Coordinates of C-alpha atoms and ligand atoms in Angstrom, one line a residue:
M1 CA 146.9 -191.7 -110.1
V2 CA 150.6 -191.4 -109.7
I3 CA 153.1 -193.7 -110.0
K4 CA 156.1 -193.9 -108.3
I5 CA 159.2 -194.9 -110.4
N6 CA 162.6 -194.9 -108.4
A7 CA 165.4 -195.4 -110.9
R8 CA 167.6 -197.1 -108.4
N9 CA 164.7 -199.7 -107.7
L10 CA 164.8 -200.4 -111.2
G11 CA 168.6 -200.7 -110.9
M12 CA 169.2 -198.0 -113.8
S13 CA 172.5 -197.9 -112.8
K14 CA 173.3 -201.2 -114.2
F15 CA 171.2 -200.9 -117.5
N16 CA 173.3 -197.5 -118.5
K17 CA 175.7 -199.9 -119.3
N18 CA 173.6 -201.6 -121.3
K19 CA 171.9 -200.0 -124.1
K20 CA 169.9 -202.3 -124.9
G21 CA 168.5 -203.1 -121.7
M22 CA 167.6 -198.9 -121.0
K23 CA 166.2 -199.2 -124.3
K24 CA 163.7 -202.0 -123.0
V25 CA 163.3 -199.9 -119.8
L26 CA 162.6 -196.4 -121.4
L27 CA 159.9 -198.4 -123.5
I28 CA 157.9 -200.2 -121.0
I29 CA 158.3 -196.7 -119.5
L30 CA 156.8 -195.3 -122.3
G31 CA 154.4 -198.0 -122.7
M32 CA 153.3 -197.7 -119.1
F33 CA 152.9 -193.8 -119.7
L34 CA 150.2 -194.3 -122.9
V35 CA 148.2 -196.8 -121.0
V36 CA 148.0 -194.1 -117.8
S37 CA 147.0 -191.3 -120.2
C38 CA 144.4 -193.2 -122.3
V39 CA 142.5 -194.6 -118.7
D40 CA 142.6 -191.6 -117.1
K41 CA 142.9 -188.4 -118.5
K42 CA 143.0 -185.8 -115.4
T43 CA 146.6 -187.5 -115.4
Q44 CA 148.1 -185.5 -118.1
D45 CA 148.4 -182.3 -115.7
K46 CA 150.2 -184.4 -113.1
P47 CA 154.1 -184.3 -114.6
E48 CA 156.0 -186.1 -112.1
L49 CA 155.8 -189.8 -114.4
K50 CA 159.2 -189.7 -115.4
V51 CA 162.4 -192.0 -114.7
K52 CA 163.7 -190.3 -111.4
D53 CA 168.0 -188.5 -112.9
T54 CA 170.2 -190.7 -110.2
K55 CA 173.1 -188.2 -110.6
K56 CA 170.7 -185.5 -109.3
L57 CA 169.1 -187.4 -106.6
V58 CA 172.9 -188.2 -105.4
D59 CA 174.2 -184.5 -105.9
G60 CA 171.5 -183.4 -103.8
F61 CA 171.4 -185.5 -101.1
R62 CA 175.1 -185.0 -100.6
L63 CA 174.5 -181.1 -100.5
L64 CA 172.1 -181.8 -97.5
E65 CA 174.4 -183.8 -95.9
N66 CA 177.0 -181.7 -96.0
N67 CA 175.6 -178.0 -95.6
C68 CA 171.8 -178.2 -94.5
F69 CA 171.8 -181.7 -92.1
S70 CA 173.7 -179.8 -89.6
C71 CA 170.9 -177.1 -88.6
H72 CA 168.0 -179.4 -90.2
N73 CA 168.5 -182.5 -88.0
P74 CA 167.0 -185.0 -90.0
N75 CA 166.6 -188.0 -87.4
I76 CA 162.9 -185.7 -86.3
A77 CA 163.0 -187.5 -83.1
V78 CA 166.1 -185.6 -81.7
S79 CA 164.6 -182.7 -79.2
S80 CA 166.9 -179.6 -79.1
K81 CA 165.8 -179.1 -82.9
I82 CA 167.2 -175.8 -84.5
A83 CA 165.6 -175.4 -87.7
P84 CA 162.2 -177.4 -89.0
S85 CA 162.7 -180.6 -90.5
F86 CA 162.3 -180.6 -94.6
A87 CA 159.6 -183.1 -93.6
E88 CA 157.9 -179.7 -92.2
I89 CA 159.1 -177.0 -95.1
K90 CA 158.0 -179.7 -97.7
E91 CA 154.6 -180.1 -96.7
A92 CA 153.9 -176.3 -96.0
Y93 CA 155.6 -175.4 -99.8
L94 CA 153.6 -178.2 -101.7
K95 CA 150.5 -177.0 -99.7
E96 CA 148.8 -175.8 -103.1
K97 CA 149.6 -177.7 -106.3
V98 CA 153.2 -176.8 -106.9
T99 CA 155.3 -178.4 -109.7
Q100 CA 158.9 -179.3 -109.4
T101 CA 159.8 -176.5 -111.5
Q102 CA 157.7 -174.4 -109.1
F103 CA 159.1 -175.5 -106.1
E104 CA 162.6 -175.0 -106.7
E105 CA 161.9 -171.8 -107.3
K106 CA 160.5 -171.2 -104.4
L107 CA 163.4 -172.5 -102.7
I108 CA 166.2 -170.9 -104.8
K109 CA 164.0 -167.6 -103.9
F110 CA 164.3 -168.4 -100.2
I111 CA 167.7 -169.8 -100.0
N112 CA 168.9 -166.3 -102.0
N113 CA 167.2 -164.3 -99.3
P114 CA 166.0 -166.1 -96.4
T115 CA 163.9 -163.2 -94.9
K116 CA 160.8 -163.3 -93.0
E117 CA 159.1 -161.2 -96.5
N118 CA 160.1 -165.0 -98.1
S119 CA 159.5 -167.5 -95.6
I120 CA 156.4 -170.0 -96.2
V121 CA 156.4 -172.6 -93.2
K122 CA 154.0 -170.5 -90.8
G123 CA 155.7 -170.1 -87.4
A124 CA 159.4 -171.0 -88.1
I125 CA 161.4 -167.7 -87.8
G126 CA 159.6 -166.9 -84.5
K127 CA 160.5 -170.7 -83.2
Y128 CA 163.4 -170.7 -84.5
G129 CA 164.9 -167.5 -85.9
V130 CA 166.1 -166.4 -89.6
M131 CA 168.2 -168.8 -91.4
P132 CA 171.6 -167.5 -91.4
K133 CA 172.1 -166.6 -95.0
L134 CA 174.6 -169.2 -97.4
S135 CA 175.5 -168.8 -101.0
Y136 CA 174.8 -171.6 -103.3
N137 CA 174.4 -171.2 -107.1
D138 CA 171.1 -172.2 -108.7
N139 CA 172.2 -175.8 -109.9
Q140 CA 173.1 -176.9 -106.2
I141 CA 169.8 -175.6 -105.3
K142 CA 167.8 -177.2 -108.1
A143 CA 169.4 -180.6 -107.0
I144 CA 168.7 -180.3 -103.7
A145 CA 165.0 -179.3 -104.5
Y146 CA 164.8 -182.6 -107.1
Y147 CA 166.0 -184.3 -103.6
I148 CA 163.4 -183.0 -101.3
Y149 CA 160.6 -183.4 -103.6
N150 CA 160.9 -186.8 -104.6
M151 CA 162.2 -188.6 -101.7
N152 CA 160.3 -188.3 -98.4
V153 CA 163.4 -186.9 -96.5
G154 CA 162.8 -185.7 -93.2
T155 CA 160.3 -188.3 -92.1
A156 CA 160.7 -190.9 -89.6
N157 CA 160.7 -194.0 -92.2
W158 CA 163.1 -192.4 -94.8
Y159 CA 165.9 -191.6 -91.6
K160 CA 165.2 -195.3 -90.5
N161 CA 165.2 -197.0 -93.8
E162 CA 167.2 -194.7 -96.1
Y163 CA 169.3 -191.9 -94.5
Q164 CA 172.0 -195.1 -94.1
K165 CA 172.0 -196.1 -97.4
E166 CA 172.4 -192.6 -99.0
K167 CA 175.0 -192.6 -97.3
E168 CA 176.9 -195.6 -98.3
N169 CA 175.8 -194.7 -102.0
L170 CA 177.7 -191.2 -101.6
S171 CA 180.5 -192.9 -101.0
K172 CA 180.3 -195.0 -104.0
H173 CA 179.8 -191.8 -106.1
K174 CA 183.0 -189.7 -105.5
E175 CA 182.3 -185.7 -106.6
V176 CA 184.7 -185.0 -109.4
L177 CA 185.7 -180.8 -108.6
S178 CA 187.9 -178.2 -109.5
P179 CA 190.7 -177.3 -107.2
M180 CA 188.7 -174.2 -106.5
Q181 CA 185.2 -176.3 -106.1
E182 CA 186.8 -178.7 -103.8
G183 CA 188.2 -175.3 -101.3
K184 CA 184.3 -174.0 -101.4
A185 CA 182.8 -177.4 -100.6
L186 CA 185.3 -177.3 -97.3
V187 CA 184.0 -173.4 -96.9
M188 CA 180.7 -174.4 -97.2
K189 CA 180.8 -177.2 -95.0
T190 CA 182.6 -175.7 -92.1
K191 CA 179.7 -172.4 -92.4
S192 CA 177.4 -174.8 -92.1
V193 CA 178.6 -176.2 -88.6
L194 CA 179.8 -172.9 -87.6
G195 CA 176.5 -171.1 -88.4
K196 CA 174.7 -174.4 -86.5
N197 CA 176.9 -173.5 -83.4
L198 CA 176.2 -169.8 -83.6
L199 CA 173.2 -169.6 -84.0
G200 CA 172.5 -172.2 -80.9
A201 CA 174.5 -170.4 -79.1
I202 CA 172.4 -166.8 -79.5
K203 CA 168.8 -168.7 -79.4
S204 CA 169.7 -170.0 -75.5
K205 CA 171.9 -166.9 -74.6
G206 CA 171.4 -164.1 -76.7
A207 CA 174.1 -162.0 -78.7
E208 CA 176.2 -161.2 -76.0
G209 CA 176.2 -165.3 -74.7
A210 CA 176.9 -166.0 -78.1
L211 CA 179.9 -163.9 -78.1
V212 CA 181.9 -165.4 -75.3
F213 CA 180.6 -169.0 -77.4
C214 CA 182.4 -167.2 -80.9
S215 CA 186.0 -166.3 -78.9
E216 CA 185.8 -169.6 -77.4
K217 CA 184.6 -172.3 -79.6
A218 CA 185.4 -170.3 -83.2
V219 CA 189.0 -171.2 -83.7
V220 CA 188.5 -174.7 -81.9
L221 CA 185.7 -175.6 -84.5
T222 CA 187.4 -174.4 -87.3
D223 CA 190.4 -176.0 -86.3
S224 CA 188.4 -179.8 -85.7
M225 CA 186.8 -179.0 -89.2
S226 CA 190.0 -178.4 -90.9
V227 CA 191.2 -182.5 -89.4
K228 CA 188.0 -183.4 -90.2
L229 CA 188.0 -182.3 -93.8
N230 CA 192.0 -183.1 -94.3
A231 CA 193.0 -179.7 -95.4
K232 CA 193.6 -176.1 -93.2
I233 CA 190.9 -173.6 -92.9
K234 CA 190.6 -170.2 -91.7
R235 CA 189.3 -166.5 -91.5
V236 CA 191.3 -163.6 -91.6
S237 CA 190.4 -159.8 -91.9
D238 CA 191.8 -156.6 -92.4
K239 CA 189.9 -155.3 -89.8
N240 CA 190.3 -158.4 -87.0
R241 CA 188.2 -158.8 -83.8
N242 CA 191.1 -161.5 -82.9
P243 CA 194.5 -160.4 -83.0
N244 CA 195.3 -164.0 -84.6
N245 CA 192.4 -163.1 -87.4
K246 CA 195.1 -160.6 -88.8
A247 CA 195.4 -160.7 -92.4
T248 CA 199.2 -160.3 -93.8
G249 CA 200.8 -160.7 -97.3
S250 CA 199.1 -162.1 -100.0
A251 CA 195.4 -162.4 -98.5
L252 CA 195.9 -158.8 -97.5
E253 CA 196.3 -158.2 -101.3
Y254 CA 193.8 -160.3 -102.0
I255 CA 191.1 -158.3 -99.4
L256 CA 192.2 -154.6 -100.8
A257 CA 191.7 -155.7 -104.8
T258 CA 188.6 -157.1 -103.4
K259 CA 187.2 -154.3 -102.0
Q260 CA 188.0 -152.3 -104.9
I261 CA 186.1 -154.8 -107.1
L262 CA 183.5 -154.1 -104.8
K263 CA 183.7 -150.1 -104.9
D264 CA 183.3 -150.2 -108.3
G265 CA 180.5 -152.1 -108.7
G266 CA 182.1 -155.6 -109.9
K267 CA 181.5 -159.0 -107.9
P268 CA 184.5 -160.4 -105.8
K269 CA 185.8 -163.8 -107.3
P270 CA 187.9 -166.3 -105.6
K271 CA 191.2 -166.5 -105.6
L272 CA 194.0 -169.4 -106.3
I273 CA 198.3 -169.4 -105.9
T274 CA 200.4 -171.9 -105.1
V275 CA 203.5 -171.7 -103.0
D276 CA 206.1 -174.5 -102.1
G277 CA 203.6 -177.2 -103.3
K278 CA 200.8 -176.0 -101.4
Q279 CA 197.5 -174.7 -103.0
I280 CA 195.9 -171.6 -101.1
K281 CA 192.5 -170.8 -101.8
Y282 CA 191.0 -167.1 -100.9
Y283 CA 187.1 -166.9 -100.7
P284 CA 185.3 -164.2 -100.1
I285 CA 183.3 -163.7 -96.3
M286 CA 180.3 -160.8 -96.8
T287 CA 177.9 -159.6 -94.3
N288 CA 174.3 -159.8 -94.3
K289 CA 171.8 -159.0 -91.3
M290 CA 172.6 -161.2 -89.1
C291 CA 176.4 -159.9 -88.7
M292 CA 175.1 -156.8 -87.4
Q293 CA 174.1 -157.5 -84.0
C294 CA 178.4 -158.0 -83.4
H295 CA 180.3 -156.4 -86.1
G296 CA 177.6 -153.0 -87.3
K297 CA 177.7 -149.8 -85.9
P298 CA 178.2 -149.6 -82.4
K299 CA 175.3 -148.7 -80.2
A300 CA 172.7 -148.4 -83.4
D301 CA 173.3 -151.8 -84.2
I302 CA 175.5 -153.1 -81.7
K303 CA 173.6 -153.6 -78.0
P304 CA 175.2 -151.7 -75.0
K305 CA 175.5 -155.3 -73.6
T306 CA 177.0 -157.0 -76.6
Q307 CA 179.9 -153.8 -76.6
R308 CA 180.8 -154.3 -73.0
K309 CA 181.7 -158.0 -73.7
I310 CA 183.2 -157.4 -76.8
D311 CA 185.6 -154.9 -75.1
L312 CA 186.3 -156.8 -72.8
L313 CA 187.6 -159.8 -74.9
Y314 CA 189.0 -157.5 -77.6
P315 CA 190.3 -154.8 -76.5
N316 CA 192.1 -154.0 -80.0
D317 CA 188.7 -155.1 -81.8
K318 CA 188.9 -153.3 -85.5
A319 CA 185.9 -155.6 -86.8
F320 CA 182.8 -153.0 -86.2
G321 CA 181.1 -150.6 -88.3
Y322 CA 180.5 -152.6 -91.4
T323 CA 177.0 -152.5 -93.4
E324 CA 175.0 -155.3 -95.0
N325 CA 176.8 -156.8 -98.0
E326 CA 180.5 -155.7 -97.4
L327 CA 183.9 -157.6 -97.4
R328 CA 184.0 -158.6 -93.5
G329 CA 187.1 -160.9 -94.4
I330 CA 188.1 -164.2 -96.3
W331 CA 188.6 -167.9 -96.0
I332 CA 191.7 -169.2 -96.8
V333 CA 191.6 -172.5 -97.1
E334 CA 195.1 -175.1 -98.0
T335 CA 195.8 -177.9 -99.0
D336 CA 198.8 -179.8 -100.4
K337 CA 198.7 -180.0 -104.2
Ligands
LIG410 C1 172.8 -172.9 -89.8 C2 171.4 -173.4 -89.1 C3 170.9 -173.6 -90.5 C4 171.5 -174.2 -91.8 C5 172.5 -174.6 -92.0 C6 170.4 -174.2 -93.1 N1 169.2 -174.3 -92.4 FE1 167.7 -173.9 -93.5 N2 167.0 -172.9 -91.5 C7 167.4 -172.3 -90.5 C8 166.8 -171.9 -89.7 C9 166.4 -171.4 -88.0 C10 165.3 -171.7 -89.9 C11 163.9 -171.5 -89.8 C12 163.6 -170.0 -90.1 C13 162.7 -169.4 -91.3 O1 162.3 -170.3 -92.2 O2 163.6 -168.4 -91.8 C14 165.1 -172.3 -91.7 C15 164.5 -172.6 -92.5 C16 164.6 -173.3 -94.0 C17 163.5 -173.2 -95.2 C18 162.1 -172.8 -94.7 C19 162.1 -171.4 -95.2 C20 160.4 -171.1 -95.1 O3 160.1 -170.9 -95.8 O4 160.1 -170.5 -93.9 C21 164.3 -173.6 -95.8 C22 163.6 -174.3 -97.4 C23 165.3 -174.5 -95.4 N3 165.8 -174.0 -94.1 C24 166.3 -174.9 -96.8 C25 167.5 -175.3 -96.1 C26 168.5 -175.8 -97.0 C27 168.4 -176.2 -98.5 C28 169.8 -175.8 -96.5 C29 171.1 -176.2 -96.8 C30 171.7 -175.9 -98.3 C31 169.5 -175.1 -95.3 N4 168.6 -174.7 -95.1 C32 170.6 -175.1 -94.4 C33 168.5 -172.7 -90.4 C34 169.6 -173.6 -91.6
LIG411 C1 177.3 -163.6 -81.4 C2 178.3 -162.5 -81.8 C3 179.0 -162.5 -83.4 C4 178.3 -162.6 -85.0 C5 176.6 -162.5 -84.9 C6 178.7 -162.3 -85.6 N1 180.1 -162.6 -85.3 FE1 182.1 -162.6 -86.5 N2 183.2 -162.6 -84.7 C7 182.8 -162.8 -83.4 C8 183.9 -162.7 -82.9 C9 183.5 -162.6 -81.4 C10 184.9 -163.1 -83.6 C11 185.8 -162.9 -82.8 C12 186.5 -164.9 -82.7 C13 187.6 -165.4 -82.4 O1 188.5 -165.1 -81.6 O2 188.1 -166.1 -83.2 C14 184.0 -163.2 -85.0 C15 185.1 -162.7 -85.7 C16 184.9 -163.3 -87.1 C17 185.9 -163.3 -88.2 C18 187.1 -163.7 -88.2 C19 188.3 -162.3 -88.5 C20 188.3 -161.5 -87.2 O3 187.1 -160.1 -87.1 O4 188.6 -161.6 -86.1 C21 184.7 -163.0 -89.5 C22 185.5 -163.3 -90.9 C23 183.8 -163.0 -88.9 N3 183.4 -163.1 -87.7 C24 182.5 -162.6 -89.6 C25 181.1 -162.7 -89.6 C26 180.3 -162.8 -90.1 C27 180.0 -162.7 -92.1 C28 179.1 -162.5 -89.4 C29 177.6 -162.6 -90.1 C30 177.6 -163.9 -91.4 C31 179.5 -162.5 -87.9 N4 180.7 -163.0 -88.5 C32 178.2 -163.0 -87.3 C33 181.4 -162.7 -83.0 C34 180.1 -162.4 -83.8

């Protein structure tokens, strides 16, 4: 027997202000818990009997909306899917009896290292290709896991009845972020949209076709994201492919310093500088396996067909010869202070 108690359905947010009311609800819930555990001993190994953490649900939904739905379309009725729905994913992950904590752990394992070995959804890689690596911290992934575990995200019903409400709910819960976290959120959002388009292009046209997509669309896309997100955002590199993406000044200094940190075995750190009342933030961009088909070693990683396109589009290309986990460049996010 499982009793689902949804904090928002109970209007818990109101009770939060009213301690007495809160206590009453908790007592009722405790009472229900006692009754249930006396009546049916078997339910004791079902840990889901507690009031849901509303804040965690909001955080989880926000992260999904900003970072995941670009590829994992919440509307399962769309015809051209580029990734499995979260309903499919949840079903595969919960096939065996899996607790919330175990689900969190599985999700953390996969997102930190999205490989064939870690993939649980049968046939997903064959159908969609491997998911690009996106960097999230464990707390963010836990909030996402919390939402997926407790809500029916990705089902037709959820999309019809909940999705719009969840979005409205977000605007009521403004996120409080430090300037660096704010910049990082912009980068992650842009990345998920770029990733979606790159993935779609590779899937339908192969690396050499996607390359043309990158050269035509990457700049336009980051520009349109900047407008949407009310900030300037771009990518630059010391070894740039597009001449417009050449790092100069303090950005170049930051890149060289970060390369040294990596060489000494350290962890690259983002950086904030203030110039003329503007906040300028730098975030490292690391390579992974997926990048090699266009930025790796010529011949060994980059196919001749792709190489010919690169030579044609970028006669002064310097963005090759990389291996995995190297600094490929940086994001620059510029906002008014
Ligand atoms: C750029 C597109 C893209 C974005 C953005 C994206 N994914 Fe994925 N994801 C994929 C693709 C493609 C697959 C299917 C291949 C696979 O399973 O690796 C996938 C599969 C998954 C799986 C199933 C893995 C398995 O066991 O096979 C999980 C879990 C997942 N994504 C979670 C997330 C979460 C959480 C986010 C947001 C933080 C996210 N994804 C953002 C493309 C994306
Ligand atoms: C399908 C080929 C392709 C793949 C795969 C690819 N890139 Fe690129 N990348 C390009 C092209 C083409 C450009 C130039 C885009 C432009 O003209 O603005 C570029 C530009 C960049 C830039 C901007 C600086 C520069 O050199 O102009 C960065 C940073 C970058 N890529 C990082 C990555 C990372 C990290 C990955 C893997 C996660 C990756 N790319 C995967 C083709 C690719």
